[in-house]
Amino acid sequence: MARVTSLVVNGVTRQLDADTQSSLLSVLREQLDLTGTKYGCGEGQCGACTVLIDGKPHRSCITPTGDAEGKIITTIEGLAKEGRLHPLQEAFLFEEAMQCAYCTSGMIMSAVGLLQTDPSPSETKIKDALEGNICRCGTHPRIVAAVQRAARSMKGGAH
Amino acid sequence: MNEQQNISPAIEPERYEFRGARAYIFDLTRRDLFKFLGAGALILCTNAKTSAFQESGRSQSQTNDLPKDISAWLHIGENGEVSVFTGKVEVGQNIRTSLTQAVAEELRMQTSQIRVVMGDTLLTPFDMGTFGSRTTPTMNLQLRKAAAAAREMLKDLAAQSWNVPREHVVAGDGKISDALSKNSATYGALLKGRELARLIPDQDPLLPATEWKVSGKPLPKVDGRAFVTGAHKYPSDQKRPGMLYGKVVRPSKFETKLVFADLSAAEKMSGVIVVRDGDFIGVAAPSDELASHAAATIKTDWTAAPQPSSKTVFDYLRNNLEARESYNSSSKISAPANALSATYTVAYISHAPLEPRAALAEWDGDKLTVWTGTQRPFGVREELASVFRISLENVRVLMPDTGSAYGGKHTGESAIEAARLARAAKKPVKVVWTRKEEFTWAYFRPAGVIDVRATVGAGGQLEYWEFTNFNSGGSGLNTPYAAEVRNEQFQPTKYPLRQGSYRGLAATANHFARESFMDELAHQAKLDPLEFRLRNLRDERLKAVFEAAAKKFGWPGNKKSSGRGFGIAGGVEKGGYIATCAEIAVERATGAVRVVRIVSAFECGAIVNPEGLRNQVEGSNIMGLGGALFEAIEFEDGRILNAAFSKYRVPRFQDVPQIEIVLIDRKDLPSAGAGETPIVGIAPAIGNAIFDATGTRLRSLPMVPNGLRIS
């Protein structure tokens, strides 16, 4: 069977050995030790496994690793630059937009994708964009507030 | 201020313990002779702290008594770092932060130098479990006492070593100082790594809430950065060298016995370990994918027996009463002929924690270490010791901060499964349940049937009150309203699904029935629902939250358009007082019910962390909204029919209304827990609002799984 032997993740080419059909989620977590990306449902319904592929949010649990080959993959571990948190990470902390925080990586990655296409989304747009991400603890209003805060801060030229 | 409350950990355990048959009975001795290679990695922690415990004989006792020595709870290193030890666990309720605040307060130091070790059966004192909203009223107080005792001991040490009067030395900013002699030393320098070898006195000078400087403030989550960067290792993220991934072959349905298994294809697969022990069949392999593939090749056949369905569950409960003792407070007077009566029901629902059950198990000889997400690490340790027939001392359970639980992780299924596979594989094995497994093989919030009957006098006062809960439980059973005659009873029944605790336990079901029925009675008596409640309330704290919520909400609401409705509900449970107002909109054409606005007022004594508390009250409302409107487990003949997030609807962003929270800070009262009680108000508040909008009384949770049928 066809194999994938390297992936570009968080700006680094990583060696690995995976079937092209293996889920990107399992490869990130098992082979590359990038466990910030979470398993939540395995059917693309909860968003906990969201990563960026060429800048767009994808559910890594239903993404065959072969599809990500040669593309630029960003996970939650790759957002902070030189120890400096991404504005969305800062905003999630500021708004306390988490309880158990198991959904947080997926929420942040989905929101990064949103702000790249719409730098100042309305509340409705934010809710639409995150509708596929489940938070069981019920921090939704805080997550919306965090995305709004990050949008303001990014427009201010911080990033 | 009454701080000297009883802090015994034995808090009605029978209401929280999962009741059910043991998941596995292994035939270990015959099938697996424990021939360990002996070369496995030594993983039992032998760091200085553990050794110090063991050498000084201060390892935690196996009894349920809280240890009285400071050193069981606190250790101050030479570098000044304070380690705090508690058997409580963090599942998102933010106690790692609130407990840090408690210790910082009494030790008069910065929170940044405090590290809380939680839920490690080797290092922390015994704890029954993290449930029942007990952490704040018991553990917060216990740690404050330990920290206060440590502070006083440090003052003694300083006064002696400087030879100055004891009353002159003060603690502050992590140091003991004496203004006259100008001596000053950090805690670390004073102790030089020694243990805090002193008993915690019964009476400690705890700082009253009115003088709190660290507690009572909105300290952000102490390890928040680890969560937003993905660095935190949840149970499912744990890894050990040489670790295999485990999968369990599940029965085709509940209540079955294995009659046939063909393991041959899996056994031929390279690198795959296959275990069959009794009805347990599992595999372990170097990757999760290979383990899943191997498990899928195993052919099994199971016995079949007909089982009840969610369509007939309420009849089943009513027709299968258990003789087991029930809680009741019954008078001898029975219902008057003119009593209003109604029956309410609640469906089985799933906790659906976003992180499913997960465990990593590693053996070293007959010593077992398991990292797992559980609310009862000491309970899981007992399960493991019992299942594997080893002593408690040989089992260590560690609970990394976990991806939520909501009462749904009291048990150790994945821990047992991982340990069984690891034993056979002679390597560490991790088992992470799939979402389907979590929806199927975990346990559920019980379904229930509640009969209510009551009469109201001419002056709007409750006269007769009768309330019977079948199966769902006794929590929140007793009415806070002053009825002249009360007959209240919890009637256990046989039940068709594995069931256990859930956030708020049966208080959600009981409040739904009671607060909806109070609304029915108010309408019958032609009284405003809030006014009717206030007339029948003697409890000033409950009155206060009702009034606060109503004020903020603008009760009785202003109907701007048809299809809008307003409802109110509340109650008291586990020391917390909640009142919730809801505004809903019904779309006539489709029957869709949208919750527009929620206002909750909550009071739980002195507030320890207002932002954390606000987060809990918001979250309780949102979680409660799912059970109120659309969450329900569908089952038939021993199978769950909607075991996936695509089929089981949980609240999502577009379901979430505007939420406003009023917190009442009673610094004159001891702090109670807050993770559960705020969930009880929303379902009846929404139901009452739907009645207000449409005249339709919905008496079954979930109320509108498929929209409202408007007649």
Tab-separated table of C-alpha atoms in Angstrom, chain B residues 290-572:
chain	number	residue	atom	x	y	z
B	290	LEU	CA	-3.654	-1.882	13.730
B	291	ALA	CA	-5.416	-2.597	17.024
B	292	SER	CA	-8.746	-1.526	15.513
B	293	HIS	CA	-8.082	-3.627	12.432
B	294	ALA	CA	-7.169	-6.676	14.516
B	295	ALA	CA	-10.231	-6.275	16.724
B	296	ALA	CA	-12.429	-6.059	13.627
B	297	THR	CA	-11.209	-9.470	12.408
B	298	ILE	CA	-12.425	-11.189	15.562
B	299	LYS	CA	-15.693	-13.004	15.028
B	300	THR	CA	-17.980	-13.356	18.024
B	301	ASP	CA	-21.431	-14.616	18.809
B	302	TRP	CA	-23.444	-13.596	21.837
B	303	THR	CA	-26.591	-14.834	23.542
B	304	ALA	CA	-29.678	-12.738	22.974
B	305	ALA	CA	-32.469	-11.856	25.353
B	306	PRO	CA	-35.215	-9.320	24.669
B	307	GLN	CA	-34.676	-5.978	26.372
B	308	PRO	CA	-36.773	-2.850	26.974
B	309	SER	CA	-36.848	0.105	24.610
B	310	SER	CA	-36.720	3.854	25.149
B	311	LYS	CA	-40.234	3.978	23.722
B	312	THR	CA	-41.624	2.010	26.660
B	313	VAL	CA	-39.122	2.915	29.356
B	314	PHE	CA	-41.531	4.879	31.554
B	315	ASP	CA	-44.016	2.025	31.761
B	316	TYR	CA	-41.110	-0.297	32.462
B	317	LEU	CA	-39.979	1.810	35.434
B	318	ARG	CA	-43.465	2.095	36.884
B	319	ASN	CA	-44.092	-1.640	36.535
B	320	ASN	CA	-40.793	-2.857	37.976
B	321	LEU	CA	-40.623	-1.483	41.508
B	322	GLU	CA	-37.767	-2.516	43.768
B	323	ALA	CA	-38.378	-3.265	47.402
B	324	ARG	CA	-35.078	-1.562	48.229
B	325	GLU	CA	-35.275	1.134	50.837
B	326	SER	CA	-36.490	4.465	49.549
B	327	TYR	CA	-36.110	7.955	50.907
B	328	ASN	CA	-39.401	9.328	52.039
B	329	SER	CA	-40.884	11.865	54.365
B	330	SER	CA	-44.479	10.831	54.391
B	331	SER	CA	-47.365	11.961	56.484
B	332	LYS	CA	-50.314	9.667	57.083
B	333	ILE	CA	-52.678	12.004	55.265
B	334	SER	CA	-53.472	11.127	51.664
B	335	ALA	CA	-54.374	13.395	48.764
B	336	PRO	CA	-57.625	15.338	48.908
B	337	ALA	CA	-60.101	14.566	46.141
B	338	ASN	CA	-59.732	18.003	44.580
B	339	ALA	CA	-55.935	17.784	44.250
B	340	LEU	CA	-54.340	18.753	40.955
B	341	SER	CA	-52.129	15.978	39.684
B	342	ALA	CA	-49.611	15.495	36.890
B	343	THR	CA	-46.906	13.090	35.798
B	344	TYR	CA	-43.486	14.196	34.596
B	345	THR	CA	-40.828	12.092	32.928
B	346	VAL	CA	-37.136	12.450	32.113
B	347	ALA	CA	-35.263	10.440	29.500
B	348	TYR	CA	-31.929	8.709	29.782
B	349	ILE	CA	-29.203	11.074	28.676
B	350	SER	CA	-25.470	10.755	28.161
B	351	HIS	CA	-22.768	12.852	29.828
B	352	ALA	CA	-20.867	12.764	26.537
B	353	PRO	CA	-17.667	14.207	28.028
B	354	LEU	CA	-15.638	15.475	25.085
B	355	GLU	CA	-12.689	13.335	26.191
B	356	PRO	CA	-13.935	9.766	26.240
B	357	ARG	CA	-12.752	7.272	28.833
B	358	ALA	CA	-9.020	6.706	28.550
B	359	ALA	CA	-6.360	4.873	30.516
B	360	LEU	CA	-2.728	3.918	30.212
B	361	ALA	CA	-1.645	0.953	32.320
B	362	GLU	CA	1.851	-0.275	33.074
B	363	TRP	CA	2.931	-3.266	35.149
B	364	ASP	CA	6.212	-3.765	36.951
B	365	GLY	CA	6.085	-7.263	38.380
B	366	ASP	CA	2.846	-7.275	40.325
B	367	LYS	CA	2.857	-3.518	40.739
B	368	LEU	CA	0.406	-1.626	38.566
B	369	THR	CA	0.381	2.051	37.604
B	370	VAL	CA	-2.562	3.516	35.714
B	371	TRP	CA	-3.075	7.029	34.361
B	372	THR	CA	-6.771	7.535	33.787
B	373	GLY	CA	-9.548	10.103	33.738
B	374	THR	CA	-11.761	9.365	36.715
B	375	GLN	CA	-13.553	11.274	39.431
B	376	ARG	CA	-12.607	8.543	41.882
B	377	PRO	CA	-8.915	7.635	41.584
B	378	PHE	CA	-9.007	5.852	44.946
B	379	GLY	CA	-12.163	4.006	43.912
B	380	VAL	CA	-10.523	2.924	40.665
B	381	ARG	CA	-7.483	1.793	42.652
B	382	GLU	CA	-9.813	-0.460	44.648
B	383	GLU	CA	-11.455	-1.767	41.480
B	384	LEU	CA	-8.061	-2.622	40.021
B	385	ALA	CA	-6.785	-4.271	43.196
B	386	SER	CA	-9.930	-6.347	43.397
B	387	VAL	CA	-10.059	-7.363	39.735
B	388	PHE	CA	-6.355	-8.287	39.592
B	389	ARG	CA	-6.260	-9.696	43.128
B	390	ILE	CA	-3.359	-7.579	44.274
B	391	SER	CA	-3.019	-5.373	47.324
B	392	LEU	CA	-3.990	-1.697	47.262
B	393	GLU	CA	-0.364	-0.791	47.945
B	394	ASN	CA	0.579	-2.339	44.624
B	395	VAL	CA	-1.740	-0.114	42.624
B	396	ARG	CA	-1.104	3.507	41.842
B	397	VAL	CA	-3.746	5.528	40.005
B	398	LEU	CA	-2.923	8.982	38.682
B	399	MET	CA	-5.475	11.345	37.272
B	400	PRO	CA	-4.113	13.941	34.849
B	401	ASP	CA	-6.500	16.889	34.515
B	402	THR	CA	-9.236	15.417	32.374
B	403	GLY	CA	-11.503	16.444	29.517
B	404	SER	CA	-14.624	16.720	31.681
B	405	ALA	CA	-16.796	14.199	33.481
B	406	TYR	CA	-20.065	15.752	34.802
B	407	GLY	CA	-20.594	12.803	37.160
B	408	GLY	CA	-20.005	10.351	34.337
B	409	LYS	CA	-16.522	9.149	35.218
B	410	HIS	CA	-16.878	7.489	38.603
B	411	THR	CA	-15.837	4.103	37.278
B	412	GLY	CA	-12.663	2.510	35.987
B	413	GLU	CA	-13.652	0.486	32.904
B	414	SER	CA	-10.873	1.683	30.619
B	415	ALA	CA	-8.348	1.362	33.462
B	416	ILE	CA	-9.252	-2.294	33.949
B	417	GLU	CA	-9.210	-2.983	30.218
B	418	ALA	CA	-5.821	-1.326	29.725
B	419	ALA	CA	-4.390	-3.157	32.735
B	420	ARG	CA	-5.679	-6.520	31.539
B	421	LEU	CA	-4.150	-6.032	28.101
B	422	ALA	CA	-0.893	-4.677	29.551
B	423	ARG	CA	-0.631	-7.722	31.758
B	424	ALA	CA	-0.798	-10.014	28.760
B	425	ALA	CA	1.353	-7.845	26.504
B	426	LYS	CA	3.991	-7.263	29.175
B	427	LYS	CA	4.173	-3.733	27.863
B	428	PRO	CA	2.306	-0.528	28.734
B	429	VAL	CA	-1.068	-0.381	26.994
B	430	LYS	CA	-3.325	2.610	26.397
B	431	VAL	CA	-7.039	2.227	25.841
B	432	VAL	CA	-9.007	5.231	24.585
B	433	TRP	CA	-12.685	4.609	24.069
B	434	THR	CA	-14.256	5.627	20.804
B	435	ARG	CA	-17.188	8.012	20.882
B	436	LYS	CA	-19.484	5.099	20.107
B	437	GLU	CA	-18.082	3.142	23.069
B	438	GLU	CA	-18.490	6.161	25.330
B	439	PHE	CA	-22.111	6.591	24.201
B	440	THR	CA	-22.781	2.866	24.678
B	441	TRP	CA	-20.672	1.329	27.444
B	442	ALA	CA	-20.383	4.231	29.891
B	443	TYR	CA	-23.377	4.818	32.117
B	444	PHE	CA	-26.303	7.200	31.777
B	445	ARG	CA	-28.257	9.748	33.751
B	446	PRO	CA	-31.245	7.708	34.916
B	447	ALA	CA	-34.616	8.049	33.291
B	448	GLY	CA	-37.430	8.716	35.719
B	449	VAL	CA	-41.134	9.111	36.252
B	450	ILE	CA	-42.436	11.637	38.771
B	451	ASP	CA	-46.000	11.860	40.035
B	452	VAL	CA	-47.042	15.107	41.721
B	453	ARG	CA	-50.298	16.029	43.426
B	454	ALA	CA	-51.102	19.162	45.378
B	455	THR	CA	-53.778	21.508	46.628
B	456	VAL	CA	-53.595	25.268	47.113
B	457	GLY	CA	-55.711	27.186	49.635
B	458	ALA	CA	-57.767	30.278	48.913
B	459	GLY	CA	-54.905	32.516	50.029
B	460	GLY	CA	-52.502	30.937	47.561
B	461	GLN	CA	-50.767	28.787	50.169
B	462	LEU	CA	-49.750	25.200	49.487
B	463	GLU	CA	-51.808	22.852	51.618
B	464	TYR	CA	-51.148	19.316	50.398
B	465	TRP	CA	-48.006	18.218	48.523
B	466	GLU	CA	-47.301	14.721	47.227
B	467	PHE	CA	-44.257	13.879	45.127
B	468	THR	CA	-43.030	10.434	44.056
B	469	ASN	CA	-39.924	9.878	41.982
B	470	PHE	CA	-39.551	6.490	40.304
B	471	ASN	CA	-35.926	5.524	39.580
B	472	SER	CA	-34.190	8.793	38.849
B	473	GLY	CA	-33.178	9.474	42.449
B	474	GLY	CA	-33.656	11.301	45.715
B	475	SER	CA	-31.505	14.402	45.267
B	476	GLY	CA	-33.551	17.573	45.401
B	477	LEU	CA	-36.620	15.506	46.246
B	478	ASN	CA	-37.878	17.637	49.113
B	479	THR	CA	-39.729	20.812	48.336
B	480	PRO	CA	-38.370	24.063	49.742
B	481	TYR	CA	-41.958	25.398	49.848
B	482	ALA	CA	-43.984	25.333	53.036
B	483	ALA	CA	-46.801	22.859	52.429
B	484	GLU	CA	-48.914	21.878	55.417
B	485	VAL	CA	-48.908	18.190	54.508
B	486	ARG	CA	-46.044	16.588	52.606
B	487	ASN	CA	-45.703	13.097	51.160
B	488	GLU	CA	-42.375	12.833	49.338
B	489	GLN	CA	-40.829	9.644	48.204
B	490	PHE	CA	-38.110	8.171	46.041
B	491	GLN	CA	-39.122	4.757	44.716
B	492	PRO	CA	-36.246	2.661	43.304
B	493	THR	CA	-37.125	0.444	40.356
B	494	LYS	CA	-35.407	-2.030	38.091
B	495	TYR	CA	-33.860	-0.180	35.193
B	496	PRO	CA	-32.958	-1.111	31.644
B	497	LEU	CA	-29.646	0.741	31.160
B	498	ARG	CA	-26.462	1.062	33.189
B	499	GLN	CA	-27.106	4.246	35.145
B	500	GLY	CA	-25.222	6.463	37.560
B	501	SER	CA	-24.634	9.990	38.697
B	502	TYR	CA	-24.853	13.060	36.493
B	503	ARG	CA	-24.265	16.725	37.229
B	504	GLY	CA	-26.834	17.557	39.936
B	505	LEU	CA	-28.010	13.937	40.100
B	506	ALA	CA	-31.794	13.660	40.293
B	507	ALA	CA	-32.099	17.288	41.342
B	508	THR	CA	-32.576	18.168	37.678
B	509	ALA	CA	-35.491	15.742	37.298
B	510	ASN	CA	-37.025	16.658	40.640
B	511	HIS	CA	-36.751	20.389	40.035
B	512	PHE	CA	-38.172	19.994	36.560
B	513	ALA	CA	-41.244	18.258	37.959
B	514	ARG	CA	-41.623	20.450	41.035
B	515	GLU	CA	-40.987	23.820	39.440
B	516	SER	CA	-43.147	23.023	36.424
B	517	PHE	CA	-45.933	21.868	38.699
B	518	MET	CA	-45.592	24.995	40.844
B	519	ASP	CA	-46.245	26.897	37.635
B	520	GLU	CA	-49.318	24.778	36.968
B	521	LEU	CA	-50.572	25.477	40.482
B	522	ALA	CA	-49.899	29.206	40.127
B	523	HIS	CA	-51.955	29.343	36.930
B	524	GLN	CA	-54.733	27.338	38.563
B	525	ALA	CA	-54.732	29.775	41.505
B	526	LYS	CA	-54.553	32.721	39.061
B	527	LEU	CA	-51.388	34.002	40.683
B	528	ASP	CA	-48.199	35.255	39.113
B	529	PRO	CA	-45.736	32.314	39.223
B	530	LEU	CA	-43.121	34.362	41.097
B	531	GLU	CA	-45.647	35.753	43.555
B	532	PHE	CA	-47.021	32.244	44.181
B	533	ARG	CA	-43.533	30.965	44.984
B	534	LEU	CA	-42.659	33.858	47.275
B	535	ARG	CA	-45.907	33.376	49.214
B	536	ASN	CA	-44.910	29.789	49.942
B	537	LEU	CA	-41.244	30.322	50.692
B	538	ARG	CA	-39.815	30.668	54.175
B	539	ASP	CA	-36.181	30.323	53.117
B	540	GLU	CA	-34.782	33.844	52.847
B	541	ARG	CA	-31.773	32.800	50.777
B	542	LEU	CA	-33.974	31.165	48.170
B	543	LYS	CA	-36.303	34.169	48.167
B	544	ALA	CA	-33.284	36.395	47.595
B	545	VAL	CA	-32.142	34.586	44.438
B	546	PHE	CA	-35.690	34.527	43.044
B	547	GLU	CA	-35.965	38.256	43.606
B	548	ALA	CA	-32.520	38.954	42.171
B	549	ALA	CA	-33.149	36.917	39.017
B	550	ALA	CA	-36.603	38.455	38.543
B	551	LYS	CA	-35.215	41.973	38.930
B	552	LYS	CA	-32.437	41.481	36.429
B	553	PHE	CA	-34.785	39.743	33.994
B	554	GLY	CA	-37.522	42.351	34.302
B	555	TRP	CA	-40.099	39.802	35.468
B	556	PRO	CA	-42.910	39.226	34.494
B	557	GLY	CA	-41.526	40.072	31.070
B	558	ASN	CA	-42.861	42.288	28.366
B	559	LYS	CA	-44.509	40.467	25.467
B	560	LYS	CA	-43.316	42.285	22.395
B	561	SER	CA	-44.648	39.731	19.984
B	562	SER	CA	-46.727	36.594	19.920
B	563	GLY	CA	-44.849	33.372	20.258
B	564	ARG	CA	-42.730	34.819	23.084
B	565	GLY	CA	-42.968	33.407	26.575
B	566	PHE	CA	-41.364	33.910	29.979
B	567	GLY	CA	-40.747	31.367	32.708
B	568	ILE	CA	-39.166	31.249	36.129
B	569	ALA	CA	-37.910	28.378	38.296
B	570	GLY	CA	-35.458	27.792	41.105
B	571	GLY	CA	-34.427	25.788	44.100
B	572	VAL	CA	-31.820	24.924	46.679
